[in-house]
Amino acid sequence: MIDDMAERSPNTWKEEIQLTRIAVDRINQMKPKPKFFVVCGDLVHAFQGETGRKEQERDFMKEFSRIDPSIPLVCCCGNHDIGNTPTPESIQHYRDTIGDDYFSFWAGGVKCLVLNSQFYEDPSQVLELSKEHSTWLDQELKDAQSEKCKHLLTFQHIPWFLETPSEGKDYFNIDKDVRLPMLEKLHKGGVKTIFCGHYHRNAGGMYKDMEEVVTSAIGCPLGEAKSGLRVVKVTEGDITHQYYEMDKIPLSASL
């Protein structure tokens, strides 16, 4: 994407590789070790079938395999990964090459849900898969009530909103007719914080007392902040977070 935005030819992803290596190196040196490292979608830039797609998937695997084995890598699927209008074939390809496109996991007493946000953006070609996702999410939210987790978090690619829940439809958010019922469902289900990508800028806001956090990119930022990542600290009673540009990523995190 960096070369695309700069209209460079030939188009490569050498700069993204270098930025990824910096991020991985810093994460590996962090003390205490992070519970996990999450990429909120668009693992690659080329859409399925486009030139460079296989090579980008290969390099993604290669560079992120350098993460300390004790730090799990969590991947959300984005529109570049499964398509703006996903198909059963594009989702199956993602599952075959990367892994599940939605799932839940625990980190200590915290329950995390990884959503496939493309089902909320354009499910027209995958209606049955979208229904399966909805059924799964309803069950996970129900289970979370009885599991008494300390915190319930969700991760996804496309944000529900960029600044306010009432804002209009934008390329970078979900249609309001879908957005508002889903925000209410997640809030009632006990979700405390939603983490998203897609926007290539830092943004977010509140829905009632539930926070949505939109994080800029390791690769190509479009806002004022330079390439970087967000460090999230979770304690018994609170969730705090801060975005750091690459040269300012801390090597220690005081809790």
Coordinates of N, CA and C in Angstrom, one line a residue:
M1 N 0.8 -1.2 0.0 CA 0.0 0.0 0.0 C 0.9 1.3 0.0
I2 N 2.0 1.2 0.7 CA 2.9 2.4 0.7 C 3.3 2.8 -0.7
D3 N 3.8 1.8 -1.5 CA 4.1 2.0 -2.9 C 2.9 2.5 -3.7
D4 N 1.8 1.9 -3.5 CA 0.6 2.3 -4.2 C 0.2 3.7 -4.0
M5 N 0.3 4.1 -2.7 CA -0.1 5.5 -2.4 C 0.9 6.5 -3.0
A6 N 2.2 6.1 -3.1 CA 3.2 6.9 -3.7 C 3.3 6.8 -5.2
E7 N 2.5 5.9 -5.8 CA 2.5 5.7 -7.2 C 3.9 5.3 -7.7
R8 N 4.5 4.4 -7.0 CA 5.8 3.9 -7.4 C 5.7 2.7 -8.3
S9 N 6.6 2.5 -9.2 CA 6.6 1.3 -10.0 C 8.1 0.9 -10.2
P10 N 8.4 -0.4 -10.0 CA 7.4 -1.5 -9.6 C 6.9 -1.4 -8.2
N11 N 5.8 -2.0 -8.0 CA 5.2 -1.9 -6.6 C 5.8 -3.1 -5.8
T12 N 6.4 -2.7 -4.7 CA 6.9 -3.8 -3.8 C 6.3 -3.5 -2.4
W13 N 6.7 -4.4 -1.4 CA 6.3 -4.2 -0.1 C 7.5 -4.3 0.9
K14 N 8.6 -3.8 0.4 CA 9.9 -3.9 1.1 C 9.7 -3.0 2.4
E15 N 9.1 -1.8 2.2 CA 9.0 -0.9 3.4 C 8.1 -1.5 4.5
E16 N 7.0 -2.2 4.1 CA 6.2 -2.8 5.0 C 6.9 -3.9 5.8
I17 N 7.8 -4.7 5.1 CA 8.5 -5.7 5.7 C 9.5 -5.1 6.8
Q18 N 10.1 -4.0 6.4 CA 11.0 -3.4 7.4 C 10.3 -2.9 8.6
L19 N 9.1 -2.3 8.4 CA 8.3 -1.8 9.6 C 7.8 -3.0 10.4
T20 N 7.4 -4.1 9.8 CA 7.0 -5.3 10.5 C 8.1 -5.8 11.4
R21 N 9.3 -5.8 10.8 CA 10.5 -6.4 11.6 C 10.8 -5.5 12.8
I22 N 10.6 -4.2 12.7 CA 10.8 -3.3 13.8 C 9.8 -3.6 14.9
A23 N 8.5 -3.7 14.5 CA 7.4 -4.0 15.4 C 7.6 -5.3 16.1
V24 N 8.0 -6.4 15.4 CA 8.2 -7.7 16.0 C 9.4 -7.7 16.9
D25 N 10.5 -7.0 16.5 CA 11.6 -6.9 17.4 C 11.3 -6.3 18.7
R26 N 10.5 -5.2 18.7 CA 10.1 -4.5 19.9 C 9.2 -5.3 20.8
I27 N 8.3 -6.0 20.1 CA 7.3 -6.8 20.9 C 8.1 -7.9 21.6
N28 N 9.1 -8.5 20.9 CA 9.8 -9.6 21.5 C 10.7 -9.2 22.7
Q29 N 11.0 -7.9 22.7 CA 11.9 -7.4 23.8 C 11.0 -6.9 25.0
M30 N 9.7 -6.8 24.8 CA 8.9 -6.2 25.9 C 8.9 -7.1 27.1
K31 N 8.9 -6.4 28.3 CA 8.8 -7.0 29.6 C 7.7 -6.2 30.4
P32 N 6.7 -7.0 30.9 CA 6.5 -8.4 30.7 C 6.1 -8.8 29.3
K33 N 6.2 -10.0 29.0 CA 5.8 -10.5 27.6 C 4.3 -10.2 27.4
P34 N 4.0 -9.6 26.2 CA 2.5 -9.5 25.9 C 1.8 -10.8 25.9
K35 N 0.5 -10.8 26.3 CA -0.3 -12.0 26.3 C -0.6 -12.5 24.9
F36 N -0.6 -11.5 23.9 CA -0.8 -11.9 22.5 C -0.5 -10.6 21.7
F37 N -0.4 -10.8 20.4 CA -0.2 -9.7 19.4 C -1.3 -9.8 18.4
V38 N -2.1 -8.8 18.2 CA -3.2 -8.9 17.3 C -3.1 -8.0 16.1
V39 N -3.3 -8.5 14.9 CA -3.4 -7.7 13.7 C -4.8 -7.6 13.3
C40 N -5.4 -6.3 13.3 CA -6.8 -6.2 13.1 C -7.2 -6.1 11.6
G41 N -6.7 -7.0 10.8 CA -7.1 -7.1 9.4 C -6.2 -6.5 8.4
D42 N -6.5 -6.9 7.1 CA -5.6 -6.5 6.0 C -4.2 -7.0 6.3
L43 N -4.1 -8.3 6.4 CA -2.8 -8.9 6.6 C -1.9 -8.7 5.3
V44 N -2.6 -8.6 4.2 CA -1.9 -8.3 2.9 C -2.6 -7.2 2.2
H45 N -2.0 -6.7 1.2 CA -2.6 -5.6 0.4 C -3.3 -6.1 -0.9
A46 N -2.7 -7.0 -1.6 CA -3.3 -7.5 -2.8 C -4.5 -8.3 -2.5
F47 N -5.6 -8.1 -3.3 CA -6.8 -8.9 -3.2 C -6.5 -10.3 -3.8
Q48 N -7.4 -11.2 -3.4 CA -7.2 -12.6 -3.9 C -7.3 -12.5 -5.5
G49 N -6.3 -13.2 -6.1 CA -6.3 -13.2 -7.6 C -5.4 -12.1 -8.2
E50 N -5.0 -11.1 -7.4 CA -4.2 -10.0 -7.9 C -2.7 -10.4 -7.8
T51 N -1.9 -9.7 -8.7 CA -0.5 -10.0 -8.7 C 0.1 -9.7 -7.4
G52 N 1.0 -10.6 -6.9 CA 1.7 -10.4 -5.7 C 1.0 -11.0 -4.4
R53 N -0.3 -11.5 -4.6 CA -1.0 -12.0 -3.4 C -0.3 -13.2 -2.7
K54 N 0.1 -14.2 -3.5 CA 0.7 -15.3 -2.9 C 2.1 -15.0 -2.2
E55 N 2.8 -14.1 -2.9 CA 4.1 -13.6 -2.3 C 3.9 -12.8 -1.0
Q56 N 2.8 -12.0 -1.0 CA 2.5 -11.3 0.2 C 2.1 -12.2 1.4
E57 N 1.3 -13.2 1.1 CA 0.9 -14.2 2.1 C 2.2 -14.9 2.6
R58 N 3.0 -15.2 1.7 CA 4.3 -15.9 2.1 C 5.1 -15.0 3.0
D59 N 5.3 -13.8 2.6 CA 6.1 -12.9 3.4 C 5.5 -12.5 4.8
F60 N 4.1 -12.4 4.8 CA 3.4 -12.2 6.1 C 3.8 -13.3 7.0
M61 N 3.6 -14.6 6.6 CA 3.9 -15.7 7.4 C 5.4 -15.7 7.9
K62 N 6.2 -15.4 7.0 CA 7.7 -15.4 7.3 C 8.0 -14.4 8.3
E63 N 7.6 -13.1 8.2 CA 8.0 -12.1 9.1 C 7.3 -12.2 10.5
F64 N 6.0 -12.6 10.5 CA 5.4 -12.8 11.8 C 5.7 -14.1 12.5
S65 N 6.4 -15.0 11.8 CA 6.9 -16.2 12.4 C 8.0 -15.9 13.3
R66 N 8.6 -14.7 13.2 CA 9.7 -14.3 14.1 C 9.2 -13.8 15.5
I67 N 7.9 -13.7 15.7 CA 7.5 -13.4 17.0 C 7.8 -14.5 18.0
D68 N 8.2 -14.1 19.2 CA 8.5 -15.1 20.3 C 7.4 -16.1 20.4
P69 N 7.7 -17.4 20.3 CA 6.7 -18.5 20.4 C 5.8 -18.4 21.6
S70 N 6.2 -17.7 22.6 CA 5.3 -17.5 23.8 C 4.3 -16.4 23.6
I71 N 4.3 -15.7 22.5 CA 3.4 -14.6 22.3 C 2.5 -15.0 21.1
P72 N 1.3 -15.5 21.3 CA 0.4 -15.9 20.2 C 0.1 -14.7 19.2
L73 N 0.0 -15.0 18.0 CA -0.4 -14.1 16.9 C -1.9 -14.3 16.7
V74 N -2.7 -13.2 16.8 CA -4.1 -13.3 16.6 C -4.4 -12.4 15.3
C75 N -5.1 -13.0 14.4 CA -5.4 -12.4 13.1 C -6.9 -12.2 12.9
C76 N -7.3 -11.0 12.6 CA -8.6 -10.7 12.1 C -8.6 -10.6 10.6
C77 N -9.6 -11.0 9.9 CA -9.6 -10.9 8.4 C -10.2 -9.5 8.1
G78 N -9.6 -8.9 7.0 CA -10.0 -7.6 6.5 C -10.6 -7.7 5.1
N79 N -11.0 -6.6 4.6 CA -11.5 -6.6 3.2 C -10.5 -7.0 2.2
H80 N -9.2 -6.7 2.4 CA -8.2 -7.1 1.4 C -8.0 -8.6 1.5
D81 N -8.3 -9.2 2.7 CA -8.0 -10.6 2.9 C -9.1 -11.5 2.3
I82 N -10.3 -11.1 2.4 CA -11.4 -11.9 1.9 C -12.3 -11.2 0.9
G83 N -12.0 -10.0 0.5 CA -12.8 -9.3 -0.5 C -13.8 -8.3 0.1
N84 N -14.0 -7.2 -0.6 CA -15.0 -6.2 -0.2 C -16.4 -6.9 -0.2
T85 N -16.6 -7.8 -1.1 CA -17.8 -8.6 -1.2 C -17.4 -10.1 -1.1
P86 N -17.2 -10.6 0.1 CA -16.6 -12.0 0.2 C -17.5 -13.0 -0.4
T87 N -16.9 -14.1 -0.8 CA -17.6 -15.2 -1.4 C -17.2 -16.5 -0.5
P88 N -17.9 -17.6 -0.7 CA -17.6 -18.8 0.0 C -16.1 -19.2 -0.3
E89 N -15.7 -19.0 -1.6 CA -14.4 -19.4 -2.0 C -13.3 -18.5 -1.3
S90 N -13.6 -17.2 -1.3 CA -12.6 -16.3 -0.7 C -12.4 -16.5 0.8
I91 N -13.5 -16.8 1.5 CA -13.4 -17.1 2.9 C -12.7 -18.5 3.1
Q92 N -13.0 -19.4 2.3 CA -12.4 -20.7 2.4 C -10.9 -20.6 2.2
H93 N -10.5 -19.8 1.2 CA -9.0 -19.6 1.0 C -8.4 -19.0 2.2
Y94 N -9.0 -18.0 2.8 CA -8.5 -17.5 4.1 C -8.3 -18.5 5.1
R95 N -9.3 -19.3 5.3 CA -9.3 -20.4 6.3 C -8.2 -21.4 6.0
D96 N -8.0 -21.7 4.8 CA -6.9 -22.6 4.4 C -5.5 -22.1 4.6
T97 N -5.4 -20.8 4.3 CA -4.0 -20.2 4.4 C -3.6 -19.5 5.7
I98 N -4.6 -18.9 6.3 CA -4.4 -18.2 7.6 C -5.0 -18.9 8.8
G99 N -6.3 -19.2 8.7 CA -6.9 -19.8 9.8 C -8.4 -19.4 9.9
D100 N -9.0 -19.6 11.0 CA -10.4 -19.2 11.2 C -10.7 -17.7 11.0
D101 N -11.8 -17.4 10.4 CA -12.1 -16.0 10.2 C -12.9 -15.4 11.3
Y102 N -13.3 -16.2 12.3 CA -13.9 -15.7 13.5 C -13.7 -16.8 14.6
F103 N -13.5 -16.4 15.8 CA -13.3 -17.4 16.9 C -13.2 -16.6 18.2
S104 N -13.2 -17.4 19.3 CA -13.0 -16.8 20.7 C -11.8 -17.4 21.3
F105 N -11.2 -16.7 22.3 CA -10.1 -17.2 23.1 C -10.0 -16.5 24.4
W106 N -9.3 -17.1 25.3 CA -9.1 -16.5 26.6 C -7.7 -16.1 26.8
A107 N -7.5 -15.0 27.6 CA -6.2 -14.5 28.0 C -6.3 -14.2 29.5
G108 N -5.9 -15.1 30.3 CA -6.1 -15.0 31.7 C -7.6 -15.0 32.0
G109 N -8.1 -14.0 32.7 CA -9.6 -14.0 33.0 C -10.3 -13.2 32.0
V110 N -9.7 -12.8 30.9 CA -10.3 -12.0 29.8 C -10.8 -12.8 28.6
K111 N -12.0 -12.7 28.2 CA -12.5 -13.4 27.1 C -12.5 -12.5 25.9
C112 N -12.0 -13.0 24.7 CA -11.8 -12.2 23.5 C -12.6 -12.8 22.4
L113 N -13.3 -12.0 21.6 CA -14.0 -12.5 20.4 C -13.5 -11.8 19.2
V114 N -13.1 -12.6 18.2 CA -12.6 -12.1 16.9 C -13.7 -12.2 15.9
L115 N -14.2 -11.1 15.4 CA -15.3 -11.1 14.5 C -14.9 -10.9 13.1
N116 N -15.7 -11.4 12.1 CA -15.5 -11.2 10.7 C -16.4 -10.0 10.3
S117 N -15.8 -8.8 10.3 CA -16.6 -7.6 10.0 C -17.1 -7.5 8.6
Q118 N -16.6 -8.3 7.7 CA -17.1 -8.3 6.3 C -18.6 -8.8 6.2
F119 N -19.0 -9.6 7.2 CA -20.4 -10.1 7.3 C -21.3 -8.9 7.6
Y120 N -20.8 -7.8 8.1 CA -21.7 -6.7 8.4 C -21.6 -5.6 7.4
E121 N -20.5 -5.7 6.5 CA -20.3 -4.7 5.5 C -21.0 -5.1 4.2
D122 N -20.9 -6.4 3.8 CA -21.5 -6.9 2.5 C -21.6 -8.4 2.6
P123 N -22.7 -9.0 3.1 CA -22.8 -10.4 3.2 C -23.6 -11.0 2.0
S124 N -23.8 -10.2 1.0 CA -24.7 -10.6 -0.1 C -24.4 -12.0 -0.8
Q125 N -23.1 -12.3 -0.8 CA -22.7 -13.6 -1.4 C -22.4 -14.7 -0.4
V126 N -22.6 -14.4 0.9 CA -22.3 -15.4 1.9 C -23.4 -15.4 3.0
L127 N -24.6 -15.4 2.6 CA -25.7 -15.2 3.5 C -25.7 -16.4 4.6
E128 N -25.5 -17.6 4.1 CA -25.5 -18.7 5.1 C -24.4 -18.6 6.1
L129 N -23.2 -18.3 5.6 CA -22.0 -18.1 6.4 C -22.2 -17.0 7.4
S130 N -22.9 -15.9 6.9 CA -23.2 -14.8 7.8 C -24.1 -15.2 8.9
K131 N -25.1 -16.0 8.6 CA -26.0 -16.5 9.7 C -25.3 -17.4 10.7
E132 N -24.4 -18.2 10.2 CA -23.6 -19.0 11.1 C -22.8 -18.2 12.1
H133 N -22.2 -17.1 11.5 CA -21.4 -16.2 12.3 C -22.3 -15.5 13.4
S134 N -23.5 -15.1 13.0 CA -24.4 -14.4 14.0 C -24.8 -15.4 15.1
T135 N -25.1 -16.6 14.7 CA -25.5 -17.6 15.7 C -24.4 -17.9 16.7
W136 N -23.2 -18.0 16.1 CA -22.0 -18.2 17.0 C -21.8 -17.0 17.9
L137 N -21.9 -15.8 17.4 CA -21.7 -14.6 18.3 C -22.8 -14.5 19.4
D138 N -24.0 -14.8 19.1 CA -25.1 -14.8 20.1 C -24.8 -15.8 21.2
Q139 N -24.3 -17.0 20.8 CA -23.9 -18.0 21.8 C -22.7 -17.6 22.7
E140 N -21.7 -17.0 22.0 CA -20.6 -16.5 22.8 C -20.9 -15.4 23.8
L141 N -21.8 -14.5 23.4 CA -22.2 -13.5 24.3 C -23.0 -14.1 25.4
K142 N -23.9 -15.0 25.1 CA -24.6 -15.7 26.2 C -23.7 -16.4 27.1
D143 N -22.8 -17.2 26.6 CA -21.8 -17.9 27.4 C -21.0 -17.0 28.3
A144 N -20.7 -15.8 27.8 CA -19.8 -14.9 28.6 C -20.5 -14.5 29.9
Q145 N -21.9 -14.4 29.8 CA -22.6 -14.0 31.0 C -22.4 -15.0 32.2
S146 N -22.4 -16.3 31.8 CA -22.3 -17.4 32.8 C -20.8 -17.7 33.2
E147 N -19.9 -17.3 32.3 CA -18.5 -17.6 32.5 C -17.9 -16.6 33.5
K148 N -18.5 -15.5 33.7 CA -18.1 -14.5 34.6 C -16.6 -14.1 34.3
C149 N -16.3 -13.7 33.1 CA -15.0 -13.3 32.7 C -14.8 -11.9 33.3
K150 N -13.5 -11.6 33.6 CA -13.2 -10.2 34.1 C -13.5 -9.1 33.2
H151 N -13.2 -9.3 31.9 CA -13.5 -8.4 30.8 C -13.9 -9.2 29.6
L152 N -14.7 -8.6 28.7 CA -15.0 -9.1 27.4 C -14.6 -8.1 26.4
L153 N -13.7 -8.6 25.5 CA -13.2 -7.7 24.4 C -13.6 -8.3 23.1
T154 N -13.7 -7.4 22.0 CA -13.9 -7.9 20.7 C -12.8 -7.2 19.8
F155 N -12.5 -7.9 18.7 CA -11.5 -7.5 17.7 C -12.1 -7.7 16.3
Q156 N -12.0 -6.7 15.5 CA -12.5 -6.8 14.1 C -11.8 -5.8 13.2
H157 N -12.0 -5.9 11.9 CA -11.3 -5.0 11.0 C -12.0 -3.7 10.8
I158 N -13.2 -3.7 10.2 CA -14.0 -2.5 9.9 C -14.6 -2.0 11.2
P159 N -14.4 -0.7 11.6 CA -15.0 -0.1 12.8 C -16.5 0.0 12.6
W160 N -17.3 -0.1 13.7 CA -18.7 0.2 13.6 C -18.9 1.7 13.2
F161 N -18.1 2.6 13.9 CA -18.1 4.0 13.7 C -16.7 4.5 13.8
L162 N -16.4 5.8 13.4 CA -15.1 6.4 13.4 C -15.0 7.3 14.6
E163 N -16.1 8.1 14.9 CA -16.0 9.1 16.0 C -17.3 9.0 16.9
T164 N -18.4 8.9 16.3 CA -19.7 8.8 17.0 C -20.6 7.7 16.5
P165 N -21.4 7.1 17.3 CA -22.3 6.0 16.8 C -23.3 6.5 15.8
S166 N -23.7 7.8 15.9 CA -24.7 8.4 15.1 C -24.2 8.9 13.7
E167 N -22.9 8.8 13.4 CA -22.4 9.4 12.2 C -23.0 8.6 11.0
G168 N -22.9 9.3 9.8 CA -23.3 8.7 8.6 C -22.4 7.6 8.1
K169 N -22.9 6.9 7.0 CA -22.1 5.8 6.4 C -20.9 6.4 5.7
D170 N -19.8 5.7 5.8 CA -18.5 6.1 5.2 C -17.8 4.8 4.7
Y171 N -16.9 4.9 3.8 CA -16.1 3.8 3.4 C -15.5 3.0 4.6
F172 N -15.2 3.8 5.6 CA -14.4 3.2 6.7 C -15.3 2.7 7.9
N173 N -16.6 2.8 7.8 CA -17.4 2.3 8.9 C -18.6 1.4 8.4
I174 N -19.4 1.0 9.3 CA -20.5 0.1 9.0 C -21.8 0.9 8.9
D175 N -22.7 0.5 8.0 CA -23.9 1.2 7.8 C -24.7 1.3 9.1
K176 N -25.3 2.5 9.4 CA -25.9 2.8 10.7 C -27.1 1.8 11.0
D177 N -27.8 1.3 10.0 CA -28.9 0.4 10.2 C -28.4 -0.9 10.8
V178 N -27.2 -1.3 10.4 CA -26.6 -2.5 11.0 C -25.8 -2.2 12.3
R179 N -25.1 -1.0 12.2 CA -24.2 -0.6 13.3 C -25.0 -0.5 14.7
L180 N -26.1 0.3 14.7 CA -26.7 0.6 16.0 C -27.2 -0.7 16.7
P181 N -27.9 -1.6 16.0 CA -28.4 -2.8 16.7 C -27.2 -3.7 17.2
M182 N -26.1 -3.7 16.4 CA -25.0 -4.5 16.8 C -24.3 -3.9 18.0
L183 N -24.2 -2.6 18.0 CA -23.5 -1.9 19.2 C -24.4 -2.2 20.4
E184 N -25.7 -2.2 20.3 CA -26.5 -2.5 21.5 C -26.4 -3.9 21.9
K185 N -26.3 -4.8 20.9 CA -26.2 -6.2 21.2 C -24.9 -6.5 22.0
L186 N -23.8 -5.9 21.5 CA -22.5 -6.1 22.1 C -22.5 -5.5 23.5
H187 N -23.1 -4.3 23.7 CA -23.1 -3.6 25.0 C -23.9 -4.5 26.0
K188 N -25.1 -4.9 25.5 CA -25.9 -5.8 26.4 C -25.2 -7.1 26.8
G189 N -24.4 -7.6 25.8 CA -23.6 -8.8 26.1 C -22.5 -8.6 27.0
G190 N -22.2 -7.4 27.4 CA -21.1 -7.2 28.4 C -19.8 -6.8 27.8
V191 N -19.7 -6.5 26.5 CA -18.4 -6.1 25.9 C -18.0 -4.8 26.5
K192 N -16.7 -4.7 26.8 CA -16.2 -3.5 27.4 C -15.5 -2.6 26.4
T193 N -14.7 -3.3 25.5 CA -13.9 -2.5 24.6 C -13.9 -3.3 23.2
I194 N -14.0 -2.5 22.1 CA -13.9 -3.1 20.8 C -12.7 -2.5 20.1
F195 N -11.8 -3.3 19.5 CA -10.6 -2.9 18.9 C -10.8 -3.2 17.4
C196 N -10.4 -2.1 16.5 CA -10.6 -2.2 15.1 C -9.4 -1.7 14.4
G197 N -9.3 -1.9 13.1 CA -8.3 -1.4 12.2 C -9.0 -0.6 11.0
H198 N -8.5 -0.9 9.8 CA -9.1 -0.5 8.5 C -9.0 1.0 8.2
Y199 N -9.0 1.9 9.2 CA -9.0 3.3 8.9 C -7.7 3.9 8.6
H200 N -6.6 3.2 9.0 CA -5.2 3.6 8.8 C -5.0 5.0 9.5
R201 N -5.8 5.2 10.5 CA -5.6 6.4 11.4 C -6.1 6.0 12.8
N202 N -5.8 6.8 13.8 CA -6.3 6.5 15.1 C -7.6 7.3 15.3
A203 N -8.6 6.6 15.8 CA -10.0 7.2 16.0 C -10.7 6.4 17.0
G204 N -12.0 6.5 17.1 CA -12.8 5.8 18.0 C -13.7 6.7 18.9
G205 N -14.4 6.1 19.8 CA -15.3 6.8 20.7 C -16.1 5.9 21.6
M206 N -17.2 6.4 22.1 CA -17.9 5.6 23.1 C -19.4 5.3 22.6
Y207 N -19.9 4.1 22.9 CA -21.3 3.8 22.8 C -21.7 3.5 24.2
K208 N -22.5 4.4 24.8 CA -22.8 4.3 26.3 C -21.5 4.2 27.0
D209 N -21.2 3.1 27.8 CA -20.0 3.0 28.5 C -19.1 2.0 27.9
M210 N -19.3 1.6 26.6 CA -18.5 0.7 25.9 C -17.6 1.5 24.9
E211 N -16.3 1.2 24.9 CA -15.4 2.0 24.1 C -15.0 1.3 22.8
E212 N -15.0 2.0 21.7 CA -14.5 1.5 20.5 C -13.1 2.2 20.2
V213 N -12.1 1.4 19.9 CA -10.7 1.9 19.6 C -10.4 1.5 18.2
V214 N -10.0 2.5 17.4 CA -9.6 2.3 16.0 C -8.1 2.7 16.0
T215 N -7.3 1.7 15.5 CA -5.8 1.9 15.6 C -5.2 2.0 14.2
S216 N -4.3 2.9 14.0 CA -3.6 3.1 12.7 C -2.7 1.9 12.4
A217 N -2.0 2.0 11.3 CA -1.3 0.9 10.7 C 0.2 0.8 11.0
I218 N 0.6 -0.5 11.1 CA 2.1 -0.8 11.1 C 2.6 -0.4 9.7
G219 N 1.8 -0.6 8.7 CA 2.3 -0.4 7.3 C 2.1 1.1 6.9
C220 N 1.0 1.3 6.2 CA 0.8 2.7 5.6 C -0.2 3.5 6.4
P221 N 0.2 4.5 7.2 CA -0.7 5.3 7.9 C -1.3 6.4 6.9
L222 N -2.5 6.8 7.1 CA -3.1 7.9 6.3 C -3.4 9.1 7.2
G223 N -3.2 9.1 8.5 CA -3.4 10.2 9.3 C -2.1 10.9 9.7
E224 N -2.2 11.6 10.8 CA -1.0 12.4 11.3 C 0.0 11.5 11.9
A225 N -0.4 10.4 12.6 CA 0.5 9.5 13.3 C 1.3 8.7 12.3
K226 N 2.5 8.5 12.6 CA 3.4 7.6 11.8 C 3.1 6.2 12.1
S227 N 3.7 5.3 11.3 CA 3.5 3.8 11.5 C 3.8 3.4 12.9
G228 N 3.0 2.5 13.5 CA 3.2 2.2 14.9 C 2.2 1.1 15.3
L229 N 2.0 0.9 16.6 CA 1.1 -0.1 17.1 C 0.6 0.4 18.5
R230 N -0.4 -0.3 19.0 CA -1.1 0.1 20.2 C -0.7 -0.9 21.3
V231 N -0.4 -0.4 22.5 CA -0.1 -1.3 23.6 C -1.3 -1.1 24.6
V232 N -1.9 -2.3 24.9 CA -3.1 -2.3 25.7 C -2.7 -3.0 27.1
K233 N -3.1 -2.3 28.1 CA -2.8 -2.8 29.5 C -4.2 -3.2 30.1
V234 N -4.3 -4.4 30.6 CA -5.5 -4.9 31.2 C -5.2 -5.3 32.6
T235 N -5.9 -4.7 33.5 CA -5.8 -5.1 34.9 C -7.1 -5.6 35.4
E236 N -7.2 -6.0 36.7 CA -8.4 -6.5 37.3 C -9.6 -5.6 37.0
G237 N -9.4 -4.3 37.1 CA -10.5 -3.4 37.1 C -10.6 -2.4 35.9
D238 N -9.6 -2.5 35.0 CA -9.5 -1.4 34.0 C -8.8 -1.9 32.7
I239 N -9.1 -1.2 31.6 CA -8.4 -1.4 30.3 C -7.9 -0.1 29.9
T240 N -6.6 0.1 29.7 CA -6.0 1.3 29.2 C -5.2 1.0 27.9
H241 N -5.0 2.0 27.1 CA -4.2 1.7 25.9 C -3.6 3.0 25.4
Q242 N -2.5 2.9 24.6 CA -1.8 4.0 24.0 C -1.2 3.6 22.7
Y243 N -1.3 4.5 21.7 CA -0.6 4.2 20.4 C 0.8 4.8 20.5
Y244 N 1.7 4.0 19.9 CA 3.1 4.4 19.9 C 3.6 4.3 18.4
E245 N 4.3 5.3 18.0 CA 5.0 5.3 16.7 C 6.2 4.3 16.9
M246 N 6.7 3.8 15.8 CA 7.7 2.8 15.8 C 8.9 3.0 16.7
D247 N 9.5 4.2 16.6 CA 10.7 4.5 17.4 C 10.4 4.9 18.9
K248 N 9.1 4.8 19.3 CA 8.7 5.1 20.6 C 8.0 3.9 21.3
I249 N 8.0 2.7 20.7 CA 7.4 1.6 21.3 C 8.2 1.2 22.6
P250 N 7.5 1.2 23.7 CA 8.2 0.9 25.0 C 8.7 -0.6 25.1
L251 N 9.8 -0.8 25.8 CA 10.3 -2.1 26.0 C 9.8 -2.7 27.3
S252 N 9.2 -1.8 28.1 CA 8.6 -2.3 29.4 C 7.3 -1.7 29.6
A253 N 6.4 -2.4 30.2 CA 5.0 -2.0 30.5 C 4.7 -2.1 31.9
S254 N 4.7 -1.1 32.6 CA 4.4 -1.1 34.1 C 2.9 -1.3 34.3
L255 N 2.5 -2.3 35.1 CA 1.1 -2.6 35.4 C 0.9 -2.2 36.9

